[in-house]
Amino acid sequence: MSVIVLERHQPGREASWAAGGMIAYSEAGPHPQFRELARVSAEMYPEFVHRLQDESGVNVDFRSEGKIHFLEEGKAVPEGGTRLSEAELRQLEPQVEFSGEALLLQESTVDPRALMEALVKGALHLGVEIDSGADVAGLELDGNRVSGAITTKTRYTGQQVVICAGAWSSSLFDLRIRPVKGHMLEVIPQRPLRHVIHGNGVYIVPRSDGRHVIGSTIEDAGFDKRVNPDVIQRLHQAAAMLVPNLGEGLIHQSWTGLRPCSADKLPVLGATSLEGLFAATGHYRDGIMLAPITARVLAGTMSGEVPSFDITAFLPNRFAN
């Protein structure tokens, strides 16, 4: 297929750019089809990263040291974790304050911004065209079939169109997607962590270059992306209660992102009621983790293949009235 990406600003600079980058299968929740989707995607990640780095020449900082998860009251216990004693925690991460029952989970992380850079370079290397700087204003229709897309600059014809506009997806088709805001910050401490730390209402994700990403909030604020300094300060203080060393580090930068959240908080993935129109959105807090499986499912569906597992729960027509 020949492929063109229509991008309002710069590719990957919205929810993906703002993400923490945790491939946290343990947090997939109870829905069986979603857990299977997350499990398969997490298993795909090492090969996905290897191929992407090879094609793009970009190191996406794929780390597999694991996550130390402190159990919070009323929260479900993640599957597959190894319980840690205080002595074992001290051995793994001497800087971390023991804060109740702790688990070690074998999960990975990636730097989402490097991942976006690699995806753009890899796509261009494979012949994908990217046209940025114009909004997609609507879809071209021929009866009940999509025949292209209209931007504020021009028109594009195509036999198939994929809506993957994140929190803005419902502006093009009724997919019941709304934005959910999240605040994030970045600190560079003197002594870096090895593991992701999750507890006290925050997560801390170390990068190989010494940066540590701290997040995140869940806010119903519409499309408001303004940073609230008080919220950033609260996140910083919560992280410092787990890792006092982080409280001594200066905030390097802070930002917000708008997660695309569907009406039932499950991804919106597959063919719509219009022939030739597909959706890949609604990934909420799991867009980075679900990237490889989303690509596989959509490419297969658009090629007429039968998915290797059940995606009924994610089909866009579940919201049709």
Coordinates of C-alpha atoms in Angstrom, one line a residue:
M1 CA 0.0 0.0 0.0
S2 CA 1.0 3.6 -0.5
V3 CA 0.5 5.5 2.8
I4 CA 0.2 9.2 3.7
V5 CA -0.1 10.5 7.2
L6 CA -2.1 13.8 7.6
E7 CA -0.9 15.6 10.7
R8 CA -2.1 18.9 12.1
H9 CA 1.2 19.9 13.8
Q10 CA 4.1 17.5 14.2
P11 CA 3.7 13.7 14.2
G12 CA 3.5 12.1 17.7
R13 CA 3.6 15.4 19.6
E14 CA 0.3 15.0 21.6
A15 CA -0.5 12.2 24.0
S16 CA 2.4 10.0 22.8
W17 CA 4.9 12.9 23.4
A18 CA 3.5 13.5 26.9
A19 CA 3.5 9.8 28.0
G20 CA 5.6 8.2 30.7
G21 CA 6.5 5.2 28.4
M22 CA 5.7 2.3 30.8
I23 CA 4.8 -1.0 29.1
A24 CA 2.8 -1.9 32.2
Y25 CA 0.9 -5.1 31.3
S26 CA 0.1 -5.6 35.0
E27 CA -2.2 -2.6 35.1
A28 CA -4.3 -3.7 32.1
G29 CA -7.4 -4.2 34.3
P30 CA -9.9 -7.1 34.5
H31 CA -11.4 -7.0 31.0
P32 CA -10.2 -10.3 29.4
Q33 CA -10.0 -9.1 25.8
F34 CA -8.1 -6.0 26.8
R35 CA -5.7 -8.0 29.0
E36 CA -5.0 -10.3 26.1
L37 CA -4.4 -7.3 23.8
A38 CA -2.0 -5.8 26.3
R39 CA -0.2 -9.1 26.9
V40 CA 0.4 -9.7 23.2
S41 CA 1.6 -6.1 22.7
A42 CA 4.1 -6.3 25.6
E43 CA 5.5 -9.6 24.2
M44 CA 5.9 -7.9 20.8
Y45 CA 7.9 -5.0 22.1
P46 CA 11.5 -6.3 22.0
E47 CA 11.2 -7.3 18.3
F48 CA 9.2 -4.1 17.6
V49 CA 12.0 -2.0 19.1
H50 CA 14.8 -4.0 17.4
R51 CA 13.2 -3.5 14.0
L52 CA 12.4 0.2 14.6
Q53 CA 15.9 1.1 15.8
D54 CA 17.4 -0.8 12.9
E55 CA 15.2 1.0 10.3
S56 CA 15.5 4.5 11.9
G57 CA 18.9 4.5 13.6
V58 CA 17.3 6.0 16.7
N59 CA 17.9 4.5 20.2
V60 CA 14.4 4.5 21.9
D61 CA 15.9 3.6 25.3
F62 CA 14.1 0.3 25.8
R63 CA 14.7 -0.7 29.4
S64 CA 13.7 -4.0 31.1
E65 CA 14.9 -3.6 34.7
G66 CA 11.3 -3.9 36.0
K67 CA 9.0 -2.0 38.3
I68 CA 8.8 -1.8 42.1
H69 CA 5.1 -1.4 42.9
F70 CA 3.9 -0.4 46.4
L71 CA 0.4 -1.7 47.0
E72 CA -2.2 0.9 47.7
E73 CA -5.2 0.4 49.9
G74 CA -8.2 -0.7 47.9
K75 CA -6.2 -1.4 44.8
A76 CA -6.0 -4.8 43.1
V77 CA -2.8 -6.7 43.4
P78 CA -1.0 -6.9 40.0
E79 CA -0.4 -10.3 38.6
G80 CA 3.0 -11.8 38.2
G81 CA 4.7 -9.8 40.9
T82 CA 7.4 -11.0 43.4
R83 CA 6.9 -9.8 46.9
L84 CA 9.9 -7.9 48.3
S85 CA 11.0 -7.7 51.9
E86 CA 12.5 -4.4 53.2
A87 CA 16.0 -5.9 52.9
E88 CA 15.4 -7.0 49.3
L89 CA 14.1 -3.5 48.4
R90 CA 17.1 -1.9 50.0
Q91 CA 19.4 -4.1 47.9
L92 CA 17.5 -3.3 44.7
E93 CA 17.0 0.5 45.3
P94 CA 18.8 1.8 48.4
Q95 CA 17.3 5.3 47.9
V96 CA 13.6 4.2 48.0
E97 CA 11.8 4.5 51.3
F98 CA 10.0 1.3 52.2
S99 CA 6.3 2.2 52.1
G100 CA 4.2 -0.9 52.9
E101 CA 4.0 -4.0 50.9
A102 CA 6.1 -4.0 47.7
L103 CA 6.2 -6.1 44.6
L104 CA 8.8 -6.4 41.8
L105 CA 7.2 -6.7 38.4
Q106 CA 9.0 -7.7 35.2
E107 CA 7.9 -4.8 33.0
S108 CA 9.7 -2.5 30.5
T109 CA 9.8 1.1 29.6
V110 CA 10.6 3.1 26.5
D111 CA 11.3 6.8 25.9
P112 CA 8.1 7.9 24.1
R113 CA 9.8 10.9 22.5
A114 CA 12.6 8.9 21.1
L115 CA 10.0 6.3 20.0
M116 CA 8.1 9.0 18.1
E117 CA 11.3 10.2 16.4
A118 CA 12.1 6.6 15.4
L119 CA 8.6 5.9 14.1
V120 CA 8.7 9.0 11.9
K121 CA 12.2 8.3 10.5
G122 CA 11.3 4.6 10.1
A123 CA 8.1 5.4 8.3
L124 CA 9.8 7.9 5.9
H125 CA 12.5 5.3 5.2
L126 CA 9.8 2.8 4.2
G127 CA 8.2 5.3 1.8
V128 CA 5.4 6.7 3.9
E129 CA 4.6 10.3 3.1
I130 CA 3.9 12.8 5.9
D131 CA 1.9 16.0 5.3
S132 CA 1.9 18.2 8.4
G133 CA 0.6 21.7 9.1
A134 CA -3.0 21.4 8.2
D135 CA -6.1 20.2 10.1
V136 CA -8.2 17.4 8.7
A137 CA -11.5 19.1 8.3
G138 CA -13.6 16.2 7.1
L139 CA -14.0 13.0 5.1
E140 CA -14.7 12.6 1.4
L141 CA -17.7 10.3 0.9
D142 CA -19.1 8.3 -2.0
G143 CA -22.4 7.0 -0.7
N144 CA -21.6 4.9 2.3
R145 CA -17.9 4.6 1.4
V146 CA -15.0 6.9 2.4
S147 CA -13.1 8.0 -0.6
G148 CA -10.6 10.4 1.0
A149 CA -9.9 13.2 3.4
I150 CA -10.2 17.0 3.2
T151 CA -7.7 19.2 5.0
T152 CA -7.7 23.0 5.4
K153 CA -5.2 23.0 2.5
T154 CA -6.2 20.4 0.0
R155 CA -8.0 17.1 -0.6
Y156 CA -6.6 13.5 -0.6
T157 CA -8.2 10.5 -2.3
G158 CA -7.7 7.1 -0.9
Q159 CA -9.5 3.7 -0.7
Q160 CA -9.0 3.5 3.1
V161 CA -8.8 6.1 5.8
V162 CA -7.7 5.5 9.5
I163 CA -8.8 8.0 12.2
C164 CA -6.0 8.0 14.7
A165 CA -6.4 11.6 16.0
G166 CA -6.2 10.8 19.7
A167 CA -8.4 13.0 21.9
W168 CA -9.6 14.8 18.7
S169 CA -10.9 11.7 16.9
S170 CA -14.6 12.4 17.6
S171 CA -14.4 15.6 15.5
L172 CA -14.2 13.4 12.4
F173 CA -16.6 10.5 13.3
D174 CA -18.8 9.6 16.3
L175 CA -16.3 7.5 18.3
R176 CA -17.2 8.8 21.8
I177 CA -13.7 9.9 22.6
R178 CA -13.0 12.6 25.2
P179 CA -9.7 14.1 26.4
V180 CA -8.4 13.3 29.9
K181 CA -5.6 15.6 31.0
G182 CA -2.5 14.5 32.8
H183 CA 0.4 16.6 34.4
M184 CA 4.0 15.3 34.2
L185 CA 7.4 16.6 35.2
E186 CA 11.0 15.7 34.8
V187 CA 13.8 15.7 37.4
I188 CA 17.5 14.9 37.0
P189 CA 18.7 13.6 40.4
Q190 CA 22.3 13.2 41.5
R191 CA 21.8 9.4 42.0
P192 CA 19.6 7.7 39.3
L193 CA 17.2 4.9 39.9
R194 CA 17.3 1.6 38.0
H195 CA 13.7 0.5 38.4
V196 CA 10.4 2.2 37.8
I197 CA 8.8 3.1 41.2
H198 CA 5.0 3.2 41.5
G199 CA 3.3 4.2 44.7
N200 CA 1.9 7.0 46.8
G201 CA -0.3 8.0 43.8
V202 CA 2.7 8.6 41.5
Y203 CA 5.1 6.7 39.2
I204 CA 8.8 7.5 38.6
V205 CA 10.3 6.4 35.3
P206 CA 14.1 6.6 35.0
R207 CA 15.8 7.1 31.6
S208 CA 19.2 5.9 30.7
D209 CA 20.5 9.5 30.4
G210 CA 19.7 10.4 34.0
R211 CA 16.3 12.0 33.5
H212 CA 13.4 10.8 35.7
V213 CA 9.8 11.3 34.6
I214 CA 7.2 11.7 37.3
G215 CA 3.5 11.5 36.7
S216 CA 0.6 11.7 36.5
T217 CA -2.8 13.2 37.2
I218 CA -6.2 12.3 35.7
E219 CA -8.2 15.4 35.1
D220 CA -11.5 16.1 33.3
A221 CA -10.5 19.5 31.9
G222 CA -11.6 19.4 28.3
F223 CA -8.9 20.5 25.8
D224 CA -7.1 22.8 28.3
K225 CA -3.4 21.9 28.2
R226 CA -2.2 24.6 30.6
V227 CA 0.3 23.5 33.2
N228 CA -0.7 24.2 36.8
P229 CA 2.4 24.8 39.0
D230 CA 0.6 23.7 42.2
V231 CA -0.2 20.3 40.6
I232 CA 3.4 19.9 39.5
Q233 CA 4.6 20.7 43.0
R234 CA 2.3 18.1 44.5
L235 CA 3.5 15.4 42.1
H236 CA 7.1 16.3 42.9
Q237 CA 6.5 16.1 46.7
A238 CA 4.7 12.8 46.4
A239 CA 7.6 11.3 44.5
A240 CA 10.1 12.7 47.1
M241 CA 8.2 10.8 49.8
L242 CA 9.1 7.6 48.0
V243 CA 12.6 8.7 46.9
P244 CA 13.9 11.6 49.0
N245 CA 16.8 12.2 46.6
L246 CA 14.2 13.3 44.0
G247 CA 13.1 16.1 46.2
E248 CA 16.6 17.6 46.1
G249 CA 16.6 17.6 42.3
L250 CA 15.4 20.7 40.4
I251 CA 12.4 20.3 38.0
H252 CA 13.9 20.2 34.6
Q253 CA 10.6 20.6 32.7
S254 CA 6.9 20.0 33.1
W255 CA 4.1 19.5 30.7
T256 CA 0.6 18.1 30.2
G257 CA -1.0 15.7 27.7
L258 CA -4.5 14.8 26.7
R259 CA -5.2 11.1 26.7
P260 CA -7.9 9.8 24.3
C261 CA -10.5 8.1 26.5
S262 CA -13.5 6.2 25.1
A263 CA -16.9 5.9 26.7
D264 CA -16.0 2.5 28.2
K265 CA -12.2 3.2 28.6
L266 CA -11.3 0.5 26.1
P267 CA -9.5 1.1 22.8
V268 CA -11.5 1.9 19.6
L269 CA -9.9 -0.3 17.0
G270 CA -11.1 -1.7 13.6
A271 CA -13.6 -1.0 10.9
T272 CA -16.4 1.6 11.3
S273 CA -19.9 1.5 9.9
L274 CA -18.6 3.4 6.8
E275 CA -16.9 1.2 4.2
G276 CA -13.2 2.0 4.0
L277 CA -13.1 3.9 7.3
F278 CA -11.1 2.5 10.2
A279 CA -10.3 3.7 13.7
A280 CA -7.2 3.4 16.0
T281 CA -7.8 5.6 19.0
G282 CA -9.2 5.6 22.5
H283 CA -6.1 4.0 24.0
Y284 CA -6.4 6.2 27.1
R285 CA -3.4 5.6 29.3
D286 CA -2.0 2.7 27.3
G287 CA -1.2 4.1 23.9
I288 CA 2.6 3.4 24.1
M289 CA 2.1 -0.1 25.4
L290 CA -0.4 -0.9 22.7
A291 CA 1.5 0.5 19.7
P292 CA 2.8 -2.8 18.2
I293 CA -0.5 -4.7 18.5
T294 CA -2.5 -1.7 17.2
A295 CA -0.3 -1.6 14.1
R296 CA -0.6 -5.4 13.6
V297 CA -4.4 -5.5 14.1
L298 CA -5.1 -2.5 11.8
A299 CA -2.7 -3.6 9.0
G300 CA -4.3 -7.0 9.1
T301 CA -7.9 -5.8 9.2
M302 CA -7.2 -3.3 6.3
S303 CA -5.7 -6.2 4.3
G304 CA -8.7 -8.4 4.8
E305 CA -7.2 -10.7 7.3
V306 CA -9.1 -12.3 10.2
P307 CA -7.5 -11.1 13.6
S308 CA -5.6 -13.8 15.4
F309 CA -7.6 -13.0 18.6
D310 CA -11.0 -11.5 19.4
I311 CA -11.2 -7.7 19.1
T312 CA -15.0 -7.5 19.3
A313 CA -14.9 -5.5 22.5
F314 CA -12.9 -2.8 20.7
L315 CA -14.9 -2.3 17.5
P316 CA -16.1 1.2 16.8
N317 CA -19.7 0.1 16.1
R318 CA -20.2 -0.7 19.8
F319 CA -21.1 3.0 20.3
A320 CA -23.6 3.1 17.4
N321 CA -27.2 4.0 18.3

